[in-house]
């Protein structure tokens, strides 16, 4: 295990802490930091909305987490503090209000690319002080928000999710890849970034894991997938793919996207079927415990080696959990790729 000494700061000042837990599950969910400090360390401090950073090691220049305090619970001996990252300002958290934008025929995001629309939505909601967009980029392929104009009062998170869902890339393989948004840190601010979901077969490998060397435990999570997929094509054409047996087994859920390269209802329906298959291929997510990988970013690709080709392969990192104290730490990595053959294999080898 690497020799690392975690550090937490409040408003740039390092604080003594007893223990802590960091959780980031990706997919635009709020990353959270929960930590406990001695009552004496927080005497007379006003914690609400103060900036918190978590560094995996005291020598690091860039934190693994940057967020703002949303809840505090104090007793005679300790103070429990809960902080959320920039995505936490787009959803309800603690006593904060949901960040919303009213989009009308007069005041809207029409005519912009997804990147431009996100920048404007953050400005309209006054979230641009928490989330910067210096490295935002744009979707691949580029689309215009005029294709399906957004109207009504929407949360900023809903706006970003709706816009990203409409741009799907099919350039590298038969299964389409969505665009995703994630937060990175530049050393002074949280930066929102748009990028394509990693292609696990062709992306560079960030780290290697084996069941014997650095995987200590593994479990499976069954995620919800869309069973009704609606695809909007060019000039108003559209197609819908409905998987009846999947609805019976998994319940009804919806996904709607736009692909302006499609010119007929049949092409839209075929693309919708491909989208269903793409989501089905990542229906299962894995969480494994390890002592390596604290610095793995969301959407990076790792390689898992078991010694048998049926179970070996590349997996995309969704997020991670880190529990730590000033003297020790434990890491869990959340990944996905295919149904749970890998987990079944490791379990069989443990028995």
XYZ file of C-alpha atoms in Angstrom:
351
model
C 0.000 0.000 0.000
C 1.254 3.466 -0.899
C 2.302 5.757 1.943
C -0.316 8.510 1.779
C -1.434 11.058 4.365
C -4.899 12.503 3.552
C -5.599 16.181 4.190
C -8.822 18.202 4.538
C -9.034 21.995 4.393
C -11.858 24.446 5.128
C -11.478 27.749 3.298
C -7.887 26.777 2.518
C -6.918 26.070 6.148
C -5.992 22.490 7.067
C -8.151 21.032 9.827
C -7.599 18.113 12.179
C -10.097 15.317 11.561
C -10.900 12.010 13.229
C -12.186 10.047 10.231
C -13.827 10.727 6.880
C -15.540 9.218 3.862
C -15.489 10.382 0.236
C -18.090 9.135 -2.262
C -18.305 9.859 -5.986
C -20.573 7.632 -8.066
C -20.261 9.624 -11.292
C -23.075 10.140 -13.834
C -23.580 13.701 -12.565
C -24.492 12.626 -9.048
C -23.200 14.897 -6.316
C -19.863 13.779 -4.896
C -19.910 13.914 -1.101
C -17.381 14.295 1.678
C -18.391 13.447 5.251
C -15.879 13.981 8.015
C -15.668 14.363 11.778
C -13.520 16.913 13.558
C -12.980 17.444 17.311
C -15.249 20.072 18.833
C -12.180 22.024 19.898
C -10.997 22.278 16.281
C -14.236 23.916 15.158
C -14.960 26.185 18.100
C -16.674 29.429 17.084
C -16.514 28.565 13.366
C -19.361 29.337 10.958
C -19.331 26.294 8.662
C -22.315 26.892 6.373
C -21.389 27.063 2.667
C -17.652 27.174 3.375
C -15.401 25.636 0.723
C -13.900 22.247 1.590
C -11.092 20.415 -0.204
C -9.872 16.860 0.273
C -6.344 15.893 -0.793
C -5.362 12.227 -0.886
C -1.853 13.208 0.173
C -0.525 16.320 1.886
C 1.902 16.951 -1.005
C -0.837 16.960 -3.695
C -1.466 20.229 -5.546
C -4.902 19.239 -6.871
C -7.655 17.956 -4.552
C -9.728 14.843 -5.197
C -12.757 16.766 -3.947
C -13.799 20.407 -3.870
C -17.189 21.223 -2.408
C -19.197 23.288 0.015
C -20.550 22.491 3.465
C -24.280 21.737 3.448
C -24.933 20.162 6.872
C -23.318 20.271 10.308
C -24.159 18.274 13.429
C -22.385 19.103 16.662
C -22.248 17.467 20.083
C -19.950 17.730 23.107
C -17.015 15.840 21.627
C -17.204 16.102 17.853
C -18.612 17.940 14.839
C -19.956 15.982 11.866
C -19.688 17.837 8.562
C -21.289 17.008 5.216
C -20.077 18.704 2.013
C -21.152 18.323 -1.621
C -19.406 19.206 -4.866
C -20.643 21.504 -7.655
C -23.259 18.992 -8.791
C -24.713 19.246 -5.301
C -25.830 22.770 -6.191
C -27.930 21.397 -9.050
C -29.987 19.083 -6.836
C -31.669 19.354 -3.465
C -29.158 18.931 -0.672
C -29.429 19.839 3.004
C -31.238 23.146 3.398
C -30.262 24.464 -0.032
C -32.787 25.158 -2.776
C -32.859 23.408 -6.118
C -31.138 25.484 -8.814
C -33.810 26.178 -11.450
C -34.091 28.119 -14.689
C -37.348 29.337 -16.293
C -37.131 28.898 -20.064
C -39.693 30.779 -22.161
C -40.161 31.796 -25.801
C -38.351 35.008 -24.934
C -35.672 33.836 -22.492
C -34.220 30.484 -23.547
C -31.252 28.472 -24.766
C -32.340 28.199 -28.410
C -29.783 28.263 -31.214
C -26.820 27.246 -29.077
C -24.717 24.112 -29.049
C -24.922 21.968 -25.928
C -21.720 23.519 -24.562
C -22.989 27.046 -25.136
C -26.386 26.215 -23.641
C -24.808 24.771 -20.482
C -22.676 27.894 -20.019
C -25.762 30.104 -20.373
C -27.834 27.914 -18.016
C -25.129 28.090 -15.347
C -25.001 31.881 -15.723
C -28.796 32.238 -15.585
C -28.923 30.177 -12.395
C -25.898 31.998 -10.919
C -24.048 28.707 -10.508
C -21.070 29.949 -12.506
C -19.348 31.014 -9.272
C -19.221 27.365 -8.139
C -18.765 25.598 -11.478
C -16.365 26.982 -14.083
C -16.438 26.134 -17.794
C -12.933 27.029 -18.995
C -12.392 23.463 -20.284
C -16.020 22.565 -21.022
C -15.724 21.641 -24.695
C -18.801 20.391 -26.544
C -20.633 17.267 -27.594
C -19.549 14.895 -30.354
C -21.441 15.208 -32.631
C -22.378 18.864 -32.249
C -26.118 19.512 -32.070
C -28.266 22.623 -31.835
C -30.681 23.248 -28.986
C -33.168 24.505 -31.594
C -33.888 20.895 -32.615
C -35.923 20.255 -29.465
C -36.281 23.606 -27.670
C -36.478 23.383 -23.888
C -39.339 25.193 -22.189
C -40.665 25.455 -18.669
C -39.013 25.659 -15.270
C -36.221 23.092 -15.159
C -33.409 22.352 -12.772
C -29.953 22.983 -14.183
C -29.199 19.291 -13.780
C -32.289 18.411 -15.848
C -31.190 20.840 -18.562
C -27.723 19.303 -18.791
C -29.092 15.748 -18.769
C -31.677 16.485 -21.474
C -29.134 18.217 -23.706
C -26.470 15.530 -23.381
C -28.982 12.750 -24.053
C -29.668 14.161 -27.518
C -26.105 13.833 -28.789
C -24.971 10.257 -29.381
C -21.770 9.210 -31.168
C -21.595 6.200 -33.510
C -18.170 6.747 -35.061
C -16.114 3.957 -33.456
C -18.317 0.868 -33.273
C -21.788 -0.482 -33.903
C -23.017 0.474 -30.434
C -23.594 4.201 -29.860
C -21.724 6.117 -27.155
C -23.290 8.977 -25.171
C -21.659 12.232 -24.180
C -21.148 12.697 -20.448
C -20.407 15.614 -18.127
C -18.075 15.422 -15.164
C -16.226 17.738 -12.785
C -12.457 18.044 -12.706
C -10.295 20.347 -10.597
C -7.642 22.718 -11.937
C -6.113 23.400 -8.531
C -8.233 26.470 -7.824
C -11.749 25.773 -9.157
C -14.176 23.024 -10.098
C -14.392 22.750 -13.880
C -17.241 21.146 -15.803
C -16.102 19.033 -18.766
C -18.014 17.337 -21.593
C -16.499 14.209 -23.105
C -17.511 11.050 -24.900
C -18.099 7.993 -22.772
C -14.885 5.995 -22.969
C -14.641 3.208 -25.542
C -13.389 0.372 -23.350
C -11.933 -1.509 -26.309
C -9.782 1.316 -27.691
C -9.055 3.838 -24.896
C -5.636 3.922 -23.146
C -5.430 1.782 -20.010
C -5.049 3.808 -16.804
C -4.430 0.936 -14.389
C -4.223 -2.853 -14.205
C -5.960 -5.037 -11.617
C -5.890 -8.756 -10.908
C -7.977 -10.869 -8.555
C -4.829 -11.932 -6.700
C -2.758 -8.728 -6.570
C -5.066 -5.803 -5.872
C -8.772 -6.810 -5.868
C -9.883 -7.757 -2.371
C -13.681 -7.925 -2.757
C -16.278 -7.500 -5.518
C -20.064 -7.019 -5.676
C -22.660 -6.412 -8.411
C -25.155 -3.544 -8.838
C -28.110 -3.953 -11.237
C -28.815 -0.538 -12.786
C -32.039 0.634 -14.434
C -31.962 0.700 -18.236
C -34.377 2.345 -20.720
C -36.938 -0.082 -22.164
C -38.644 2.465 -24.448
C -36.230 4.365 -26.697
C -37.438 7.262 -28.882
C -35.145 8.639 -31.589
C -35.818 11.945 -33.369
C -34.297 12.213 -36.840
C -34.049 14.977 -39.434
C -37.087 16.960 -40.676
C -39.413 15.657 -37.985
C -39.037 11.916 -38.585
C -38.879 9.670 -35.539
C -38.880 6.047 -34.520
C -39.539 4.164 -31.288
C -38.134 0.866 -30.073
C -40.071 -0.891 -27.287
C -38.752 -4.083 -25.709
C -41.869 -5.751 -24.295
C -40.134 -8.583 -22.459
C -37.640 -6.140 -20.923
C -40.556 -3.995 -19.721
C -42.054 -7.064 -18.045
C -38.743 -7.894 -16.371
C -37.307 -4.433 -15.709
C -40.332 -2.065 -15.728
C -40.959 0.808 -18.137
C -38.391 3.611 -18.423
C -37.716 6.060 -21.237
C -34.835 7.492 -23.229
C -35.257 10.125 -25.975
C -32.409 11.301 -28.206
C -31.863 13.221 -31.451
C -29.753 12.081 -34.390
C -30.027 14.455 -37.344
C -28.166 12.036 -39.614
C -31.254 9.792 -39.678
C -33.697 10.502 -42.513
C -36.437 7.896 -42.080
C -38.570 6.347 -39.333
C -37.002 2.954 -40.058
C -33.483 4.336 -39.547
C -34.604 5.993 -36.306
C -36.103 2.730 -35.026
C -32.936 0.810 -35.934
C -30.823 3.375 -34.076
C -33.192 3.140 -31.081
C -32.640 -0.630 -30.994
C -28.873 -0.073 -30.982
C -29.265 2.336 -28.069
C -31.215 -0.295 -26.126
C -28.468 -2.861 -26.770
C -25.785 -0.361 -25.718
C -27.552 0.249 -22.406
C -28.195 -3.458 -21.896
C -24.468 -4.169 -22.298
C -23.715 -2.007 -19.252
C -26.739 -3.034 -17.177
C -24.474 -4.383 -14.461
C -21.969 -2.330 -12.512
C -19.241 -3.697 -10.253
C -17.753 -2.292 -7.085
C -14.452 -3.766 -5.969
C -12.308 -3.024 -2.945
C -8.648 -2.324 -3.543
C -5.678 -0.424 -2.149
C -4.838 1.208 -5.499
C -6.684 3.710 -7.673
C -7.440 6.742 -5.524
C -6.479 9.054 -8.391
C -8.432 7.269 -11.146
C -10.770 9.803 -12.790
C -14.326 9.064 -13.865
C -14.523 7.673 -17.422
C -10.961 6.330 -17.406
C -10.421 2.726 -18.499
C -8.809 -0.016 -16.424
C -7.809 -3.556 -17.318
C -8.775 -6.570 -15.207
C -6.741 -9.773 -15.586
C -7.934 -13.102 -14.231
C -5.782 -15.419 -16.359
C -8.732 -16.617 -18.467
C -9.671 -14.701 -21.620
C -13.416 -15.137 -21.087
C -13.267 -12.878 -18.038
C -10.322 -10.612 -18.804
C -10.988 -7.193 -20.254
C -11.256 -3.456 -19.984
C -13.771 -1.652 -17.783
C -14.841 1.976 -17.509
C -14.459 3.756 -14.156
C -17.737 5.300 -12.955
C -16.602 6.532 -9.548
C -15.076 5.566 -6.232
C -15.489 5.531 -2.466
C -12.627 6.276 -0.082
C -12.849 5.875 3.687
C -9.885 7.326 5.520
C -8.370 8.663 8.701
C -5.108 10.585 9.183
C -3.215 7.281 9.191
C -5.034 4.824 6.902
C -7.423 4.523 3.971
C -9.588 2.052 2.023
C -10.639 2.413 -1.626
C -13.598 0.993 -3.576
C -13.817 1.467 -7.356
C -17.130 1.433 -9.281
C -16.834 0.139 -12.870
C -19.066 -1.209 -15.637
C -18.868 -3.038 -18.927
C -20.818 -6.277 -19.333
C -23.164 -8.636 -17.424
C -21.664 -10.203 -14.292
C -19.515 -12.992 -15.709
C -16.428 -11.463 -14.077
C -18.038 -11.345 -10.630
C -19.329 -14.896 -10.989
C -15.837 -16.058 -11.954
C -14.134 -14.399 -8.979
C -16.795 -15.742 -6.608
C -16.305 -19.252 -7.963
C -12.548 -19.016 -7.430
C -13.104 -17.884 -3.819
C -15.307 -20.902 -2.979
